[in-house]
CSV table of C-alpha atoms in Angstrom, one decimal:
chain,number,residue,atom,x,y,z
A,23,MET,CA,-19.5,-25.8,17.6
A,24,TYR,CA,-16.7,-24.2,19.8
A,25,LYS,CA,-14.2,-25.0,17.2
A,26,VAL,CA,-16.3,-23.5,14.4
A,27,LYS,CA,-16.9,-20.3,16.4
A,28,LYS,CA,-13.2,-20.1,17.1
A,29,ARG,CA,-12.3,-20.6,13.4
A,30,THR,CA,-14.9,-18.0,12.5
A,31,LEU,CA,-13.4,-15.5,14.9
A,32,ALA,CA,-9.9,-16.1,13.6
A,33,VAL,CA,-11.0,-15.6,10.1
A,34,THR,CA,-12.8,-12.4,11.0
A,35,VAL,CA,-9.7,-11.1,12.8
A,36,LEU,CA,-7.6,-11.9,9.8
A,37,LEU,CA,-10.0,-10.0,7.5
A,38,ILE,CA,-9.9,-6.9,9.8
A,39,LEU,CA,-6.1,-7.0,9.9
A,40,SER,CA,-6.0,-7.3,6.1
A,41,LEU,CA,-8.4,-4.4,5.6
A,42,ILE,CA,-6.3,-2.2,8.1
A,43,THR,CA,-3.1,-3.2,6.2
A,44,VAL,CA,-4.6,-2.3,2.8
A,45,THR,CA,-5.9,1.0,4.2
A,46,VAL,CA,-2.6,1.9,5.7
A,47,VAL,CA,-0.8,1.0,2.5
A,48,GLY,CA,-3.3,2.8,0.4
A,49,ALA,CA,-3.1,6.0,2.5
A,50,LYS,CA,0.7,5.9,2.3
A,51,SER,CA,0.6,5.6,-1.5
A,52,LEU,CA,-2.0,8.5,-1.6
A,53,TYR,CA,-0.2,10.9,0.7
A,54,VAL,CA,3.4,10.0,1.1
A,55,THR,CA,5.0,10.7,-2.3
A,56,LYS,CA,8.3,12.5,-1.7
A,57,PRO,CA,11.0,12.6,0.9
A,58,VAL,CA,11.3,15.7,3.1
A,59,PRO,CA,13.4,18.2,1.1
A,60,LYS,CA,16.8,19.5,2.5
A,61,GLU,CA,16.4,23.0,0.9
A,62,GLU,CA,13.5,25.1,-0.3
A,63,ARG,CA,10.9,23.0,-2.2
A,64,HIS,CA,10.3,25.4,-5.0
A,65,SER,CA,11.1,28.8,-6.6
A,66,ILE,CA,9.0,30.6,-9.0
A,67,SER,CA,11.9,30.5,-11.6
A,68,GLU,CA,10.7,26.9,-12.2
A,69,ILE,CA,7.5,28.3,-13.6
A,70,VAL,CA,8.6,31.5,-15.4
A,71,HIS,CA,12.0,32.5,-16.6
A,72,PRO,CA,13.4,35.6,-14.6
A,73,SER,CA,13.6,37.5,-17.9
A,74,SER,CA,10.0,36.7,-18.9
A,75,GLN,CA,7.9,39.9,-19.3
A,76,TRP,CA,4.2,40.5,-19.3
A,77,GLU,CA,2.6,41.4,-22.6
A,78,LYS,CA,-0.7,43.2,-23.0
A,79,VAL,CA,-3.0,41.4,-25.4
A,80,ALA,CA,-6.3,43.2,-25.4
A,81,VAL,CA,-8.3,46.0,-23.7
A,82,GLY,CA,-12.1,45.7,-23.3
A,83,ARG,CA,-14.9,47.0,-21.0
A,84,GLY,CA,-17.2,45.9,-18.4
A,85,PHE,CA,-15.7,43.3,-16.1
A,86,MET,CA,-13.9,40.7,-18.3
A,87,GLU,CA,-14.0,37.1,-17.0
A,88,GLY,CA,-14.2,33.6,-18.3
A,89,ILE,CA,-11.2,33.6,-20.7
A,90,ASN,CA,-10.6,30.5,-22.9
A,91,PHE,CA,-9.6,29.7,-26.4
A,92,ASP,CA,-11.5,28.1,-29.3
A,93,ARG,CA,-10.0,25.6,-31.8
A,94,SER,CA,-9.0,28.4,-34.1
A,95,GLY,CA,-6.9,30.1,-31.4
A,96,ASN,CA,-9.4,32.9,-30.7
A,97,ILE,CA,-10.0,34.3,-27.3
A,98,TRP,CA,-13.5,34.2,-25.8
A,99,MET,CA,-14.6,36.0,-22.6
A,100,VAL,CA,-17.7,37.3,-20.9
A,101,SER,CA,-18.6,40.6,-19.0
A,102,PRO,CA,-21.3,40.3,-16.4
A,103,PRO,CA,-22.2,44.0,-16.0
A,104,THR,CA,-22.6,44.5,-19.8
A,105,GLY,CA,-24.2,41.1,-20.6
A,106,GLU,CA,-21.6,40.6,-23.3
A,107,ILE,CA,-19.8,37.6,-24.9
A,108,ILE,CA,-16.5,38.9,-26.1
A,109,LYS,CA,-14.2,37.6,-28.9
A,110,VAL,CA,-10.6,38.5,-29.6
A,111,GLU,CA,-9.5,37.5,-33.1
A,112,ASP,CA,-6.2,38.5,-34.7
A,113,ASP,CA,-5.6,40.9,-31.7
A,114,LYS,CA,-9.0,42.7,-32.4
A,115,LEU,CA,-11.7,42.6,-29.8
A,116,SER,CA,-15.3,42.4,-30.8
A,117,ILE,CA,-18.7,41.9,-29.1
A,118,ALA,CA,-20.0,38.5,-30.4
A,119,GLU,CA,-23.3,38.9,-28.5
A,120,THR,CA,-25.1,41.0,-25.9
A,121,TYR,CA,-27.8,39.7,-23.6
A,122,ALA,CA,-29.6,42.6,-21.9
A,123,GLY,CA,-30.6,41.7,-18.3
A,124,ASP,CA,-28.2,38.7,-18.2
A,125,LEU,CA,-24.9,38.6,-16.2
A,126,PRO,CA,-22.6,36.1,-17.8
A,127,VAL,CA,-19.6,35.4,-15.5
A,128,GLY,CA,-17.9,32.1,-16.5
A,129,SER,CA,-17.4,30.3,-19.8
A,130,LYS,CA,-15.9,27.0,-21.0
A,131,PHE,CA,-16.0,25.3,-24.4
A,132,HIS,CA,-17.6,22.0,-25.0
A,133,LYS,CA,-15.8,19.7,-27.5
A,134,ASP,CA,-18.8,20.1,-29.8
A,135,GLY,CA,-17.9,23.8,-30.2
A,136,ARG,CA,-20.6,25.3,-28.0
A,137,LEU,CA,-19.6,27.8,-25.4
A,138,PHE,CA,-21.1,27.0,-21.9
A,139,ILE,CA,-21.8,30.0,-19.8
A,140,THR,CA,-22.7,30.4,-16.1
A,141,ASP,CA,-24.8,33.4,-15.3
A,142,VAL,CA,-25.4,35.4,-12.1
A,143,THR,CA,-29.1,35.1,-12.8
A,144,GLY,CA,-29.0,31.4,-12.0
A,145,LYS,CA,-28.7,30.0,-15.5
A,146,LEU,CA,-26.3,27.7,-17.2
A,147,TYR,CA,-26.7,28.0,-21.0
A,148,ALA,CA,-24.8,27.0,-24.2
A,149,TYR,CA,-24.1,29.5,-27.0
A,150,ASP,CA,-23.3,28.3,-30.5
A,151,PRO,CA,-20.7,30.7,-32.1
A,152,VAL,CA,-21.7,29.4,-35.6
A,153,THR,CA,-25.5,29.7,-35.4
A,154,ARG,CA,-25.6,32.2,-32.6
A,155,GLU,CA,-28.3,30.2,-30.9
A,156,ARG,CA,-28.5,30.0,-27.2
A,157,THR,CA,-29.9,27.1,-25.2
A,158,THR,CA,-30.7,26.9,-21.5
A,159,ILE,CA,-29.0,23.8,-20.0
A,160,VAL,CA,-29.9,24.2,-16.4
A,161,ASP,CA,-31.7,26.8,-14.3
A,162,SER,CA,-33.0,24.9,-11.3
A,163,TYR,CA,-32.3,22.2,-8.7
A,164,ASN,CA,-35.0,20.0,-7.2
A,165,GLY,CA,-37.5,22.3,-8.7
A,166,GLN,CA,-36.1,25.3,-7.2
A,167,PRO,CA,-34.3,28.2,-9.1
A,168,LEU,CA,-30.5,28.3,-8.8
A,169,ASN,CA,-29.3,31.1,-6.7
A,170,GLY,CA,-26.7,32.6,-9.1
A,171,LEU,CA,-23.7,30.8,-10.8
A,172,ASN,CA,-20.1,31.7,-11.2
A,173,ASP,CA,-17.5,29.4,-12.7
A,174,LEU,CA,-17.5,25.9,-14.5
A,175,VAL,CA,-15.2,23.2,-15.7
A,176,PHE,CA,-15.7,20.0,-17.8
A,177,ASP,CA,-14.1,16.7,-16.7
A,178,GLN,CA,-12.7,14.2,-19.2
A,179,SER,CA,-16.0,12.5,-19.7
A,180,GLY,CA,-17.9,15.6,-20.4
A,181,GLY,CA,-19.5,16.0,-17.1
A,182,LEU,CA,-19.6,19.6,-15.8
A,183,TYR,CA,-18.9,21.1,-12.4
A,184,PHE,CA,-20.3,24.6,-11.7
A,185,THR,CA,-20.2,26.9,-8.6
A,186,GLU,CA,-23.2,28.6,-7.0
A,187,PRO,CA,-21.8,31.3,-4.7
A,188,MET,CA,-24.5,34.0,-4.6
A,189,GLY,CA,-25.8,34.8,-1.0
A,190,SER,CA,-22.9,33.1,0.7
A,191,SER,CA,-20.0,34.8,2.6
A,192,ALA,CA,-17.5,34.2,5.3
A,193,THR,CA,-20.3,34.6,7.8
A,194,LYS,CA,-22.8,32.7,5.9
A,195,PRO,CA,-21.1,29.7,4.1
A,196,VAL,CA,-24.1,28.4,2.1
A,197,GLY,CA,-22.5,28.3,-1.3
A,198,ARG,CA,-22.9,25.1,-3.3
A,199,VAL,CA,-21.1,23.3,-6.2
A,200,PHE,CA,-23.0,21.0,-8.6
A,201,TYR,CA,-22.2,18.4,-11.1
A,202,LEU,CA,-24.1,17.8,-14.3
A,203,PRO,CA,-23.4,14.3,-15.6
A,204,PRO,CA,-22.8,13.9,-19.3
A,205,ASN,CA,-25.9,14.2,-21.5
A,206,SER,CA,-28.0,15.0,-18.5
A,207,GLU,CA,-30.3,17.9,-17.7
A,208,GLU,CA,-30.5,17.2,-13.9
A,209,PRO,CA,-27.6,18.5,-11.8
A,210,VAL,CA,-26.3,16.6,-8.8
A,211,LEU,CA,-25.4,18.4,-5.6
A,212,PHE,CA,-21.5,17.9,-5.3
A,213,GLN,CA,-20.6,20.0,-2.3
A,214,GLU,CA,-22.3,22.6,0.0
A,215,GLY,CA,-21.5,24.7,3.0
A,216,ILE,CA,-18.9,26.7,1.2
A,217,ALA,CA,-18.1,30.5,1.8
A,218,TYR,CA,-18.6,31.8,-1.7
A,219,PRO,CA,-17.3,29.1,-4.0
A,220,ASN,CA,-15.8,31.0,-7.0
A,221,GLY,CA,-13.3,29.4,-9.4
A,222,ILE,CA,-13.1,25.7,-10.1
A,223,ALA,CA,-10.7,23.4,-11.7
A,224,ILE,CA,-9.9,19.5,-11.9
A,225,SER,CA,-6.4,18.1,-11.0
A,226,ALA,CA,-4.3,16.8,-13.7
A,227,ASN,CA,-5.0,13.1,-12.7
A,228,GLY,CA,-8.8,13.8,-12.5
A,229,GLN,CA,-9.0,12.7,-8.9
A,230,ARG,CA,-9.6,16.1,-7.2
A,231,VAL,CA,-11.8,19.1,-7.7
A,232,TYR,CA,-10.2,22.4,-6.6
A,233,ILE,CA,-12.7,25.0,-5.4
A,234,SER,CA,-11.8,28.7,-4.8
A,235,GLU,CA,-13.4,29.5,-1.4
A,236,PHE,CA,-13.3,33.2,-2.1
A,237,ALA,CA,-14.6,34.5,1.2
A,238,THR,CA,-12.0,32.7,3.3
A,239,ASN,CA,-9.1,33.3,0.9
A,240,ARG,CA,-8.4,29.6,0.4
A,241,ILE,CA,-8.5,26.6,-2.0
A,242,ILE,CA,-10.5,23.5,-1.0
A,243,SER,CA,-9.7,20.1,-2.6
A,244,VAL,CA,-12.6,17.7,-2.9
A,245,PRO,CA,-12.5,14.1,-4.3
A,246,SER,CA,-14.0,14.2,-7.8
A,247,LYS,CA,-16.9,12.1,-9.1
A,248,GLU,CA,-14.3,10.0,-10.9
A,249,ALA,CA,-12.1,9.6,-7.8
A,250,LYS,CA,-10.9,6.0,-7.5
A,251,ASP,CA,-9.7,6.2,-3.9
A,252,ALA,CA,-12.6,6.8,-1.4
A,253,ARG,CA,-10.2,7.3,1.5
A,254,GLU,CA,-9.3,10.9,0.4
A,255,THR,CA,-11.4,13.5,2.1
A,256,PRO,CA,-12.1,17.3,1.4
A,257,PHE,CA,-9.3,19.4,2.8
A,258,VAL,CA,-7.8,22.9,2.6
A,259,PHE,CA,-5.3,22.6,-0.2
A,260,GLY,CA,-4.0,26.3,-0.1
A,261,GLN,CA,-4.3,29.3,2.2
A,262,PHE,CA,-3.5,32.8,1.0
A,263,GLU,CA,-2.7,36.2,2.5
A,264,GLY,CA,-3.8,39.6,1.4
A,265,GLY,CA,-6.1,40.5,-1.5
A,266,ILE,CA,-9.6,39.3,-1.1
A,267,GLY,CA,-9.6,35.7,-2.3
A,268,PRO,CA,-8.9,33.2,-5.1
A,269,ASP,CA,-10.9,33.6,-8.3
A,270,GLY,CA,-10.2,31.6,-11.4
A,271,LEU,CA,-8.0,28.5,-11.5
A,272,ALA,CA,-5.9,26.6,-14.1
A,273,VAL,CA,-3.8,23.4,-14.0
A,274,ASP,CA,-0.7,22.4,-16.0
A,275,THR,CA,0.3,18.9,-17.1
A,276,GLU,CA,2.5,18.4,-14.0
A,277,GLY,CA,-0.5,19.0,-11.7
A,278,ASN,CA,0.6,22.5,-10.7
A,279,LEU,CA,-2.4,24.8,-9.7
A,280,TYR,CA,-2.4,28.5,-11.0
A,281,VAL,CA,-4.6,30.8,-8.9
A,282,ALA,CA,-5.9,34.2,-9.9
A,283,HIS,CA,-5.7,36.0,-6.6
A,284,PHE,CA,-8.3,38.8,-6.7
A,285,GLN,CA,-7.3,42.4,-5.6
A,286,ALA,CA,-3.8,41.1,-5.2
A,287,GLY,CA,-2.8,41.7,-8.8
A,288,GLU,CA,-0.9,38.3,-8.9
A,289,VAL,CA,-1.1,34.7,-9.9
A,290,VAL,CA,-0.2,32.2,-7.1
A,291,VAL,CA,1.3,28.9,-8.1
A,292,LEU,CA,1.1,25.6,-6.0
A,293,ASP,CA,2.4,22.2,-6.7
A,294,ALA,CA,0.3,19.1,-6.7
A,295,SER,CA,0.8,18.8,-2.9
A,296,GLY,CA,-0.3,22.3,-2.2
A,297,PHE,CA,3.3,23.8,-1.6
A,298,LYS,CA,3.8,27.2,-3.2
A,299,TYR,CA,6.2,28.0,-5.9
A,300,GLY,CA,5.6,31.7,-5.3
A,301,THR,CA,3.6,34.3,-7.1
A,302,ILE,CA,3.7,35.9,-10.6
A,303,ARG,CA,2.8,39.6,-10.1
A,304,LEU,CA,1.2,41.7,-13.0
A,305,PRO,CA,3.1,44.8,-14.1
A,306,GLU,CA,3.0,47.9,-12.0
A,307,ASP,CA,0.7,49.8,-14.5
A,308,ALA,CA,-1.9,46.9,-14.4
A,309,GLY,CA,-4.8,46.7,-12.1
A,310,THR,CA,-5.2,44.3,-9.1
A,311,PHE,CA,-8.5,42.6,-10.1
A,312,THR,CA,-7.0,39.3,-11.4
A,313,THR,CA,-10.0,37.1,-12.2
A,314,ASN,CA,-9.4,34.3,-14.6
A,315,LEU,CA,-6.6,32.6,-16.4
A,316,THR,CA,-5.8,29.9,-19.1
A,317,PHE,CA,-2.9,28.5,-21.1
A,318,HIS,CA,-2.2,28.8,-24.7
A,319,ASN,CA,0.8,27.9,-26.9
A,320,GLY,CA,3.4,28.2,-24.0
A,321,TYR,CA,1.8,31.4,-22.5
A,322,LEU,CA,-0.2,32.0,-19.3
A,323,TYR,CA,-3.1,34.3,-20.1
A,324,VAL,CA,-4.8,36.5,-17.4
A,325,THR,CA,-7.9,38.7,-17.3
A,326,GLU,CA,-7.6,41.8,-15.1
A,327,SER,CA,-11.0,43.3,-14.6
A,328,LEU,CA,-10.2,46.7,-13.0
A,329,LYS,CA,-8.9,48.1,-16.2
A,330,ASN,CA,-10.3,45.3,-18.3
A,331,GLU,CA,-7.1,44.1,-19.7
A,332,VAL,CA,-5.8,40.7,-21.0
A,333,TRP,CA,-2.2,40.0,-20.1
A,334,ARG,CA,0.1,37.1,-21.0
A,335,ILE,CA,3.5,35.7,-19.9
A,336,LYS,CA,5.7,33.0,-21.3
A,337,VAL,CA,5.8,30.0,-18.9
A,338,LYS,CA,8.0,26.8,-18.7
A,339,LYS,CA,5.0,24.5,-18.1
A,340,GLU,CA,2.4,23.2,-20.5
A,341,GLY,CA,-1.2,23.8,-19.6
A,342,LEU,CA,-3.6,20.9,-19.2
A,343,GLN,CA,-5.6,20.5,-22.4
A,344,PRO,CA,-9.2,21.5,-21.8
A,345,TYR,CA,-12.1,19.3,-22.7
A,346,GLY,CA,-13.2,21.8,-25.3
A,347,LEU,CA,-10.0,21.4,-27.3
A,348,GLN,CA,-9.8,17.6,-27.2
């Protein structure tokens, strides 16, 4: 009996040591990826050529947000104070739809062609540009109305993350992020206790969800629903100075994160480890309300909502293909 107990103890110790070894090796593979650099890690010239110039694409009204492209290369946006869905086709801006009393603030295309829209009134709905029909997808959680939505992003399987910031602030971090599984009508609570969750994006490898914590001027990284490594934990991915806070987000194929820094008039670019390349400032005659951004045909497009203008600049990186264009 003593020998059996001793053998069992030895096996248990070996198992524990194996688990520790696997955990340490896994942690190293997860976090230690590059040697310490001898010089500066990055320069913004890696993202944009020094000779690149901003170009004004369109001028609208209201408070333009939620910029993205359809399969035909047309720009679509929304404007919360006017309740408008906006389309830019052949450099001509038009109002595709107006919903009086609604406050559409974020939009992303589904691969089926519908434009999914988050609304400050607490609704997530889908708009069909062909039929002009609108369908409410989600407006409650656990039987309670949602508190006011902001931004959204599809993952590669068609699941949808969306932010609920209304009522939260730096002194009242009660904002939430939800996940709507593919083909589901019941959202799942993904993250809570956030000081105004604003923009949202998914990393190039699909393992992280980036959340703009607007009221603390930082980006939080949270393991995604599809994350394969459970050892990773939520952490502060990027901290900013000046302005008010990060708004819309976009990711390129190399995993770099592009951040619309609201009331700073700039886009901040970070690598996949959270180190900064630097900033791309809008022209002197532009406003400072940088709200959303997206990639298209070698350009980075940005909405500026003080003057309601769309700007673009040529970039060296390729944007991650959104779910709606796959």
